Structures are given as structure tokens and as C-alpha cells.
Amino acid sequence: MYQTKAYSVASASASFTSDTIQRREPTERDVQIEILFCGVCHSDLHTARDEWSSVMPTTYPCVPGHEIVGRVTGIGSQVTSHGIGDLVGVGCMVDSDHICPTCQDHQEQFCHNGTYTYNSPDKHGTAPVTYGGYSESIVVDERFVLRVPANLDLAGVAPLLCAGITTYSPIRRWGDLTGKKVGVVGLGGLGHMGVKFARAFGAHVVVFTTSPHKKEDALRLGAHEVIISTNTEAMQQHAGTFNFILDTIAADHDINAYINMLGRDGNITLVGAPDTPLQVSAFALLFGRKSLSGSLIGGIEETQEMLDFCGEHSIISDVEIIPIQQINQAYERLVKSDVKYRFSIDMASLKVE
Ligand code: NAP
Ligand code: ZN
């Protein structure tokens, strides 16, 4: 085992402070990565503050971070897919059992024996739970390490590892979006990636936002139209016209307002994960045979496909780069929906501590 610097929280109400954590030495199939950038996902905040306690309670100390980009500094003797010096990414998962039907189907995110990048029991016994990317380095099974296209800016690549795949996967799964009317609800980390992908796949993209000042940005990011969701008249004008809506809202909200936007056989897919249950009107779904689904990140194969797609189309996240020392202020701004459109932590800042 070796020690590496990190930022952790000691309880649900604590601020982040500098810490030192243990990592395992790379085993045969492991890749050791010096972390260069780590995105700040709203799931990090939900977890650090134990907002998902009823589903996934948090073990402290907690080191979040699952949008990791870095450089390979060490490999185990059996590693074949990555070499020292390679630029690589790690997302929300670091292990699965590889043998269950779900893994065989390349859907490791649903493996019952899977390991999340942070706050999962650590199968290697290095620590009580896994520790994420708000740290100097990480050691990960090579099968969960992704190749990063060489032409993309690394600070903007990091958020692709969660926000990117979480929006890419349901958009791809929906089918041919050419000319379809697609809504993206909430212009945050996930939402702004959803806009970029829906546009890249040929949809007519409409952003629903509670923040009027984000309108210009939404259009710049690729939206054709923007609806201020608090404007009832504007909402009514678009009622019943959407084929597909991606809901990325992180807090409780009236989902029926968006179900009403769908046309016949339209689908709304939840990727946002509010900590309290949403109230769904049966009638809103029945009339028009509409459906409501959920989606969780994506499998490793699909994550690589997404990264390659981003390389080919020069797609990255719009980021505000911060030093790790500003993580507490960043969380306060995240709660206020005040980030354009993802914080990306420059991990070089941790070295100077
Ligand atoms: P984020 O950057 O904070 O963006 C969320 C956006 O939702 C905000 O920018 C805001 O957009 C809107 N919003 C926030 N509170 C709202 C409210 N009370 N009413 C209406 N709109 C509100 O968060 P994120 O990182 O994109 O994550 C979004 C959610 O997805 C979180 O719950 C996160 O845990 C979850 N998530 C799920 C997966 C998955 O696999 N399913 C993966 C990653 C994250 P406007 O200002 O435009 O209104
Ligand atoms: Zn995430």
C-alpha cells in the first residue's frame, strides 16, 4: 500500500479538508493513474452530504470524484490494454464480477457485484470503502480504464466520464433522433452534455430551464429553442409536441409538467436523482400512452464508444477549472445551479499542499 493526498469530508455536515488516504499497489491487472483533472458531479454532493441515505448511505471519511482523467504511471504484469504515459479516464465504476448476464451483456453498471469508484465496499480491503478522484492518484482494474482521445482538452474531457455517458447512453438508446423534438430539462453538468449529444444526433433540441440567464448559453451549446419552465404560457404552447425528454433535475420537481410536454408514445427518461420520490400522475401517462424511464450511466464498452465519438466530433464539457482548495465554494454554487457548466478540479493544485 502507499499513501496519496486527497480531499475528504468527515460527516454529512462537514466541509472538505486535506487528507491522506491509502491506495493499493497495482496488482497484475491494475493500472496506476496520476489524476490530472476530476469533474464535480452533483452525485458527489448528494453522497458527501448523505442525501441518498435511504438508498446508498455514505461511509465517512468520503472522497468523491468519478470523472477522472489522468496519466498512467504504473501497470501490473498482466496489463495489456494500457501503457505507462497513456492518457486515460475512469468513470463511476472500478469493478464488476464480469461473469453475470448483465456483465456479459456489457451493462456492468447494473452488476449486483459491482464496485463504484467511491463509497462502495473495497474488495481489496485497502480501506472500508473505495475512494474517488479528489486525490492525487488511483489504482483501477484495467477493464475499467478508458482510452482518452488525444485531440481533446483534458479538463473538459473529465466530465465526459459521468455527465457524458449518462446523457449519451439514453439518447443513443432512444433510436434515430433525426428531426425529432427532444427536450433537455435542467441546464447543468448533465443537461449541457445532453444538449450537445442530442444536437450531434440530429434532433430539434429544446432546453427547459429555471434560469433565464442561461438562455444565450443554451443556444450556443446547440439548443434550437429555450423554454423558461416557470413561464406557464410558454409551457402550454409546447404541450404534447415532444418525442423524447431527458430530465436531469437534481431536486424535487413536478415531473407531470414535463410528461404533459410529450406527444403520443413519447418518453421521458429520468437521469436526475432527487433524494425524495417524485409524484407521477397516472393520467398524464395514460392519455397518449406515454412512458417514464430511468437510466444509469452506461457500460464500459458504451463509455469508450462515447469518448471516441467525442474525439471524432470534438465534443467536450464546458468547464470552470478550479483548484481543489475551492471545492467547498464550488459545492455551494452547485446547490444554487450556478455553474457553467461543470467544475473541473485541476489536481496539480493538490501537489502544492
Ligand atoms: P447540476 O449540474 O447541479 O444540474 C442540475 C440542473 O437542474 C441545474 O443546473 C438546474 O438547471 C436544474 N435544477 C436544479 N434544481 C432544480 C429545481 N429545484 N427545480 C428545477 N430545476 C432544478 O447537476 P448534475 O451533475 O447535472 O446532476 C443532475 C442529477 O443527475 C443529480 O441528481 C445527479 O445525482 C444525477 N446523476 C445521475 C446519473 C445517472 O447515472 N442517472 C449520473 C450522474 C448524475 P436550470 O438552472 O437550467 O434550471
Ligand atoms: Zn456523476
Coordinates of C-alpha atoms and ligand atoms in Angstrom, one line a residue:
M1 CA 0.0 0.0 0.0
Y2 CA 1.1 3.6 -0.5
Q3 CA -0.2 6.9 0.7
T4 CA -1.7 9.6 -1.5
K5 CA -3.1 13.1 -0.9
A6 CA -6.9 13.6 -1.1
Y7 CA -9.7 15.9 -0.1
S8 CA -12.4 14.2 2.1
V9 CA -15.4 15.0 4.2
A10 CA -15.7 13.5 7.7
S11 CA -19.5 13.8 8.0
A12 CA -22.6 14.9 6.1
S13 CA -22.3 18.4 7.5
A14 CA -18.5 18.8 7.3
S15 CA -16.5 20.8 4.8
F16 CA -13.9 19.2 2.7
T17 CA -10.4 19.2 4.2
S18 CA -7.0 17.9 3.1
D19 CA -6.4 14.3 3.9
T20 CA -4.1 11.3 3.2
I21 CA -5.5 8.0 2.1
Q22 CA -4.2 4.5 1.3
R23 CA -4.2 3.0 -2.2
R24 CA -3.2 -0.5 -3.1
E25 CA 0.0 -1.2 -5.1
P26 CA -1.1 -2.2 -8.6
T27 CA -1.9 -5.9 -8.8
E28 CA -1.4 -8.0 -12.0
R29 CA -4.4 -6.4 -13.8
D30 CA -4.2 -2.9 -12.3
V31 CA -3.4 0.4 -13.8
Q32 CA -2.0 3.2 -11.5
I33 CA -3.0 6.7 -12.6
E34 CA -1.8 10.1 -11.7
I35 CA -5.0 12.2 -11.7
L36 CA -4.8 15.4 -13.7
F37 CA -8.4 16.6 -13.7
C38 CA -11.6 15.4 -11.9
G39 CA -15.1 16.8 -12.6
V40 CA -17.5 17.7 -9.8
C41 CA -20.8 15.8 -10.3
H42 CA -24.0 16.6 -8.4
S43 CA -23.8 12.9 -7.3
D44 CA -20.6 13.8 -5.4
L45 CA -22.6 16.4 -3.4
H46 CA -25.6 14.0 -2.8
T47 CA -23.1 11.5 -1.5
A48 CA -20.8 13.8 0.5
R49 CA -23.9 15.2 2.3
D50 CA -25.5 11.7 2.7
E51 CA -28.6 12.9 0.8
W52 CA -29.2 9.4 -0.6
S53 CA -29.0 7.8 2.8
S54 CA -32.1 5.7 2.2
V55 CA -30.7 4.0 -0.9
M56 CA -26.9 4.4 -0.6
P57 CA -25.8 5.6 2.8
T58 CA -22.4 7.3 2.9
T59 CA -19.4 5.9 4.8
Y60 CA -17.1 8.5 6.2
P61 CA -14.5 9.7 5.5
C62 CA -15.7 10.1 2.0
V63 CA -13.6 11.0 -1.0
P64 CA -15.9 11.6 -4.0
G65 CA -15.0 12.1 -7.7
H66 CA -15.9 9.8 -10.6
E67 CA -15.0 12.0 -13.6
I68 CA -11.3 11.2 -13.6
V69 CA -8.7 11.9 -16.3
G70 CA -5.1 11.2 -15.8
R71 CA -1.8 9.7 -17.0
V72 CA -0.7 6.1 -16.4
T73 CA 2.2 5.9 -14.1
G74 CA 2.3 2.2 -13.4
I75 CA 0.9 -1.1 -14.7
G76 CA 0.6 -4.7 -13.4
S77 CA 2.5 -7.5 -15.0
Q78 CA -0.6 -8.8 -16.9
V79 CA -1.9 -5.4 -18.2
T80 CA -2.3 -5.4 -22.0
S81 CA -4.6 -2.5 -22.8
H82 CA -2.8 0.5 -21.3
G83 CA 0.9 1.5 -21.1
I84 CA 2.8 3.9 -19.0
G85 CA 2.3 7.5 -20.1
D86 CA -1.1 6.9 -21.7
L87 CA -3.9 9.4 -21.1
V88 CA -6.8 7.6 -19.6
G89 CA -10.2 8.1 -17.9
V90 CA -12.1 6.4 -15.1
G91 CA -15.8 6.9 -14.5
C92 CA -18.3 5.8 -11.9
M93 CA -17.2 2.1 -11.8
V94 CA -14.0 0.4 -10.9
D95 CA -15.0 -3.2 -10.8
S96 CA -17.8 -5.8 -11.5
D97 CA -18.0 -9.6 -11.4
H98 CA -17.5 -10.0 -15.3
I99 CA -19.5 -13.2 -15.3
C100 CA -23.2 -12.4 -14.6
P101 CA -25.5 -12.0 -17.6
T102 CA -25.5 -8.2 -17.1
C103 CA -21.7 -8.0 -17.4
Q104 CA -21.8 -10.4 -20.4
D105 CA -24.2 -8.0 -21.9
H106 CA -21.7 -5.1 -21.4
Q107 CA -24.0 -3.4 -18.9
E108 CA -21.6 -3.5 -15.9
Q109 CA -23.4 -0.6 -14.3
F110 CA -26.2 -3.0 -13.3
C111 CA -23.9 -5.8 -12.0
H112 CA -25.0 -6.8 -8.5
N113 CA -21.4 -7.3 -7.5
G114 CA -20.2 -4.1 -9.0
T115 CA -17.9 -1.6 -7.3
Y116 CA -18.5 2.2 -7.6
T117 CA -15.5 4.5 -7.8
Y118 CA -16.2 5.8 -4.3
N119 CA -18.4 4.9 -1.3
S120 CA -18.5 1.2 -2.3
P121 CA -17.1 -1.7 -0.2
D122 CA -13.5 -2.1 -1.2
K123 CA -13.0 -5.6 -2.4
H124 CA -9.2 -5.3 -2.0
G125 CA -9.5 -4.4 1.7
T126 CA -7.3 -1.3 1.3
A127 CA -9.9 0.8 3.1
P128 CA -13.5 0.3 4.3
V129 CA -14.8 1.9 1.1
T130 CA -13.5 3.0 -2.2
Y131 CA -12.1 6.5 -2.5
G132 CA -12.7 8.6 -5.6
G133 CA -10.9 11.1 -7.8
Y134 CA -10.5 14.1 -5.5
S135 CA -7.0 12.8 -5.0
E136 CA -3.5 12.6 -6.5
S137 CA -3.6 9.1 -7.8
I138 CA -5.8 6.0 -8.1
V139 CA -5.4 2.3 -8.9
V140 CA -8.0 0.7 -11.1
D141 CA -8.6 -2.7 -12.8
E142 CA -7.6 -2.2 -16.5
R143 CA -11.0 -3.3 -17.7
F144 CA -12.5 -0.1 -16.1
V145 CA -9.9 2.2 -17.5
L146 CA -10.9 4.1 -20.7
R147 CA -8.8 5.4 -23.6
V148 CA -8.9 9.2 -23.9
P149 CA -8.8 10.7 -27.5
A150 CA -5.6 12.7 -27.9
N151 CA -7.2 15.7 -29.6
L152 CA -9.4 16.8 -26.7
D153 CA -8.7 19.3 -23.8
L154 CA -8.3 17.2 -20.7
A155 CA -10.2 19.5 -18.2
G156 CA -13.2 19.3 -20.5
V157 CA -12.8 15.5 -21.0
A158 CA -13.1 14.6 -17.3
P159 CA -16.9 15.3 -17.1
L160 CA -17.5 13.0 -20.1
L161 CA -16.8 10.1 -17.8
C162 CA -20.1 10.6 -15.9
A163 CA -22.1 13.5 -17.3
G164 CA -21.1 12.5 -20.8
I165 CA -22.0 8.8 -20.7
T166 CA -25.1 9.4 -18.6
T167 CA -26.7 11.6 -21.3
Y168 CA -25.1 9.8 -24.3
S169 CA -26.5 6.4 -23.3
P170 CA -30.2 7.2 -23.1
I171 CA -30.1 9.4 -26.2
R172 CA -28.5 6.6 -28.2
R173 CA -30.9 4.1 -26.8
W174 CA -33.9 6.1 -27.9
G175 CA -33.0 5.4 -31.6
D176 CA -32.8 7.7 -34.6
L177 CA -33.4 11.2 -33.4
T178 CA -33.1 12.9 -36.8
G179 CA -35.7 15.6 -36.9
K180 CA -37.3 14.5 -33.6
K181 CA -38.2 17.1 -31.0
V182 CA -36.1 16.4 -27.9
G183 CA -36.3 18.3 -24.6
V184 CA -33.5 18.5 -22.1
V185 CA -34.7 19.6 -18.6
G186 CA -32.1 21.4 -16.5
L187 CA -29.0 23.1 -17.9
G188 CA -26.3 21.9 -15.5
G189 CA -23.5 19.4 -15.9
L190 CA -25.6 16.6 -17.4
G191 CA -28.0 18.9 -19.2
H192 CA -25.4 20.8 -21.2
M193 CA -23.9 17.5 -22.4
G194 CA -27.4 16.2 -23.2
V195 CA -27.9 19.3 -25.5
K196 CA -24.6 18.7 -27.2
F197 CA -25.3 15.0 -27.9
A198 CA -28.9 15.5 -28.9
R199 CA -27.8 18.1 -31.4
A200 CA -25.0 15.9 -32.7
F201 CA -27.6 13.2 -33.4
G202 CA -29.7 15.5 -35.4
A203 CA -32.6 16.3 -33.1
H204 CA -34.5 19.5 -32.8
V205 CA -33.3 20.4 -29.3
V206 CA -35.3 22.4 -26.7
V207 CA -33.9 23.3 -23.3
F208 CA -36.2 23.7 -20.3
T209 CA -34.5 25.8 -17.6
T210 CA -35.5 27.6 -14.4
S211 CA -32.6 30.1 -15.0
P212 CA -33.5 32.8 -17.6
H213 CA -29.8 34.0 -17.7
K214 CA -28.8 30.6 -19.2
K215 CA -30.8 31.2 -22.4
E216 CA -27.9 32.5 -24.5
D217 CA -25.6 29.7 -23.4
A218 CA -28.3 27.1 -24.2
L219 CA -28.5 28.3 -27.8
R220 CA -24.7 28.5 -28.0
L221 CA -24.4 24.9 -26.7
G222 CA -26.7 23.7 -29.5
A223 CA -30.3 24.2 -28.5
H224 CA -32.7 25.4 -31.1
E225 CA -35.2 26.8 -28.6
V226 CA -35.2 27.5 -24.9
I227 CA -38.3 27.4 -22.6
I228 CA -38.3 29.1 -19.2
S229 CA -40.1 26.4 -17.3
T230 CA -41.7 28.8 -14.8
N231 CA -43.5 30.5 -17.7
T232 CA -46.8 28.7 -17.9
E233 CA -47.8 30.2 -21.2
A234 CA -44.6 29.1 -22.9
M235 CA -45.0 25.6 -21.5
Q236 CA -48.6 25.4 -22.8
Q237 CA -47.5 26.4 -26.3
H238 CA -45.3 23.3 -26.5
A239 CA -47.6 20.8 -24.7
G240 CA -48.0 17.5 -26.4
T241 CA -45.2 18.1 -29.0
F242 CA -42.1 16.3 -27.8
N243 CA -40.9 12.8 -28.8
F244 CA -38.3 12.4 -26.1
I245 CA -37.3 14.3 -22.9
L246 CA -34.2 13.8 -20.8
D247 CA -34.9 15.0 -17.2
T248 CA -31.6 15.9 -15.4
I249 CA -33.0 17.9 -12.4
A250 CA -31.2 17.1 -9.2
A251 CA -34.0 18.2 -6.8
D252 CA -37.7 17.5 -6.2
H253 CA -39.9 18.9 -9.0
D254 CA -43.3 18.5 -10.8
I255 CA -42.5 15.8 -13.4
N256 CA -46.1 15.9 -14.7
A257 CA -45.4 19.3 -16.2
Y258 CA -42.8 17.6 -18.5
I259 CA -44.9 14.5 -19.1
N260 CA -47.5 16.9 -20.5
M261 CA -45.0 18.1 -23.0
L262 CA -44.8 14.7 -24.6
G263 CA -46.7 13.7 -27.7
R264 CA -48.3 10.3 -28.3
D265 CA -45.9 7.4 -27.4
G266 CA -43.4 10.0 -26.1
N267 CA -40.9 9.0 -23.5
I268 CA -39.4 10.9 -20.6
T269 CA -36.2 9.4 -19.2
L270 CA -35.0 10.4 -15.7
V271 CA -31.3 10.7 -15.2
G272 CA -31.5 13.2 -12.3
A273 CA -31.7 11.5 -8.9
P274 CA -33.6 13.7 -6.4
D275 CA -33.5 12.3 -2.9
T276 CA -37.3 12.3 -2.4
P277 CA -39.8 10.3 -4.6
L278 CA -41.5 12.2 -7.4
Q279 CA -45.3 12.3 -7.6
V280 CA -46.4 10.9 -11.0
S281 CA -50.0 11.5 -12.3
A282 CA -51.2 8.2 -13.9
F283 CA -53.5 10.2 -16.2
A284 CA -50.6 12.2 -17.5
L285 CA -49.1 8.9 -18.8
L286 CA -52.3 7.2 -19.8
F287 CA -53.5 9.8 -22.2
G288 CA -51.1 9.4 -25.1
R289 CA -49.6 6.1 -24.0
K290 CA -46.5 8.0 -22.7
S291 CA -43.7 6.3 -20.8
L292 CA -41.4 7.2 -18.0
S293 CA -38.0 5.5 -17.7
G294 CA -34.7 5.8 -15.9
S295 CA -31.1 5.4 -17.0
L296 CA -27.9 4.9 -15.1
I297 CA -24.6 6.0 -16.6
G298 CA -23.6 3.3 -19.3
G299 CA -21.5 0.2 -19.7
I300 CA -17.7 0.3 -20.2
E301 CA -17.9 -0.5 -23.9
E302 CA -20.5 2.2 -24.5
T303 CA -18.4 4.7 -22.4
Q304 CA -15.5 4.1 -24.8
E305 CA -17.8 4.5 -27.8
M306 CA -18.9 7.8 -26.3
L307 CA -15.3 9.0 -25.8
D308 CA -14.4 8.0 -29.3
F309 CA -17.5 9.8 -30.6
C310 CA -16.4 12.9 -28.7
G311 CA -12.9 12.7 -30.2
E312 CA -14.4 12.4 -33.7
H313 CA -16.8 15.3 -33.2
S314 CA -14.6 17.5 -30.9
I315 CA -17.1 17.4 -28.1
I316 CA -16.0 18.2 -24.5
S317 CA -17.7 19.7 -21.5
D318 CA -17.8 23.4 -20.9
V319 CA -15.8 23.7 -17.6
E320 CA -14.8 26.1 -14.9
I321 CA -11.4 24.9 -13.8
I322 CA -10.9 25.2 -10.0
P323 CA -8.1 24.3 -7.6
I324 CA -9.1 21.6 -5.1
Q325 CA -8.9 24.3 -2.3
Q326 CA -12.1 25.9 -3.8
I327 CA -14.2 22.7 -3.6
N328 CA -16.4 23.9 -0.7
Q329 CA -17.4 27.1 -2.5
A330 CA -18.0 25.0 -5.7
Y331 CA -20.5 22.8 -3.8
E332 CA -22.3 25.9 -2.6
R333 CA -22.6 27.1 -6.1
L334 CA -23.7 23.7 -7.4
V335 CA -26.7 23.8 -5.0
K336 CA -27.7 27.2 -6.5
S337 CA -27.5 25.8 -10.1
D338 CA -24.6 28.3 -10.6
V339 CA -22.0 26.5 -12.6
K340 CA -21.1 26.9 -16.3
Y341 CA -21.4 24.0 -16.8
R342 CA -19.2 21.7 -14.8
F343 CA -16.4 22.3 -12.3
S344 CA -13.2 20.5 -13.2
I345 CA -10.7 20.3 -10.5
D346 CA -7.1 20.8 -11.6
M347 CA -5.3 18.2 -9.5
A348 CA -2.0 19.9 -9.8
S349 CA -3.4 22.2 -7.0
L350 CA -3.2 19.2 -4.6
K351 CA 0.5 18.8 -5.1
V352 CA 1.4 22.2 -3.6
E353 CA -0.3 21.5 -0.3
Ligands
NAP1 P1 -26.2 20.1 -11.8 O1 -25.0 20.5 -12.6 O2 -26.5 20.7 -10.4 O3 -27.5 20.4 -12.7 C1 -28.8 20.2 -12.3 C2 -29.7 21.3 -13.0 O4 -31.0 21.0 -12.7 C3 -29.4 22.7 -12.5 O5 -28.4 23.3 -13.2 C4 -30.8 23.4 -12.8 O6 -30.8 23.7 -14.1 C5 -31.8 22.2 -12.6 N1 -32.4 22.3 -11.2 C6 -31.8 22.2 -10.0 N2 -32.6 22.3 -9.0 C7 -33.8 22.5 -9.6 C8 -35.2 22.6 -9.1 N3 -35.4 22.6 -7.7 N4 -36.2 22.7 -10.0 C9 -35.9 22.7 -11.3 N5 -34.7 22.6 -11.8 C10 -33.7 22.5 -11.0 O7 -26.3 18.5 -11.6 P2 -25.8 17.3 -12.5 O8 -24.4 17.0 -12.0 O9 -26.1 17.6 -13.9 O10 -26.7 16.1 -11.9 C11 -28.1 16.2 -12.1 C12 -28.7 15.0 -11.4 O11 -28.4 13.8 -12.1 C13 -28.2 14.8 -9.9 O12 -29.3 14.4 -9.1 C14 -27.2 13.7 -10.1 O13 -27.0 12.9 -8.9 C15 -27.8 12.8 -11.1 N6 -26.9 12.0 -11.8 C16 -27.4 10.8 -12.3 C17 -26.6 9.9 -13.0 C18 -27.2 8.7 -13.6 O14 -26.5 7.7 -13.9 N7 -28.5 8.6 -13.7 C19 -25.3 10.3 -13.3 C20 -24.8 11.5 -12.8 C21 -25.7 12.3 -12.1 P3 -31.5 25.1 -14.6 O15 -30.7 26.2 -13.9 O16 -31.3 25.1 -16.1 O17 -33.0 25.1 -14.2
ZN2 ZN -21.7 11.6 -11.7

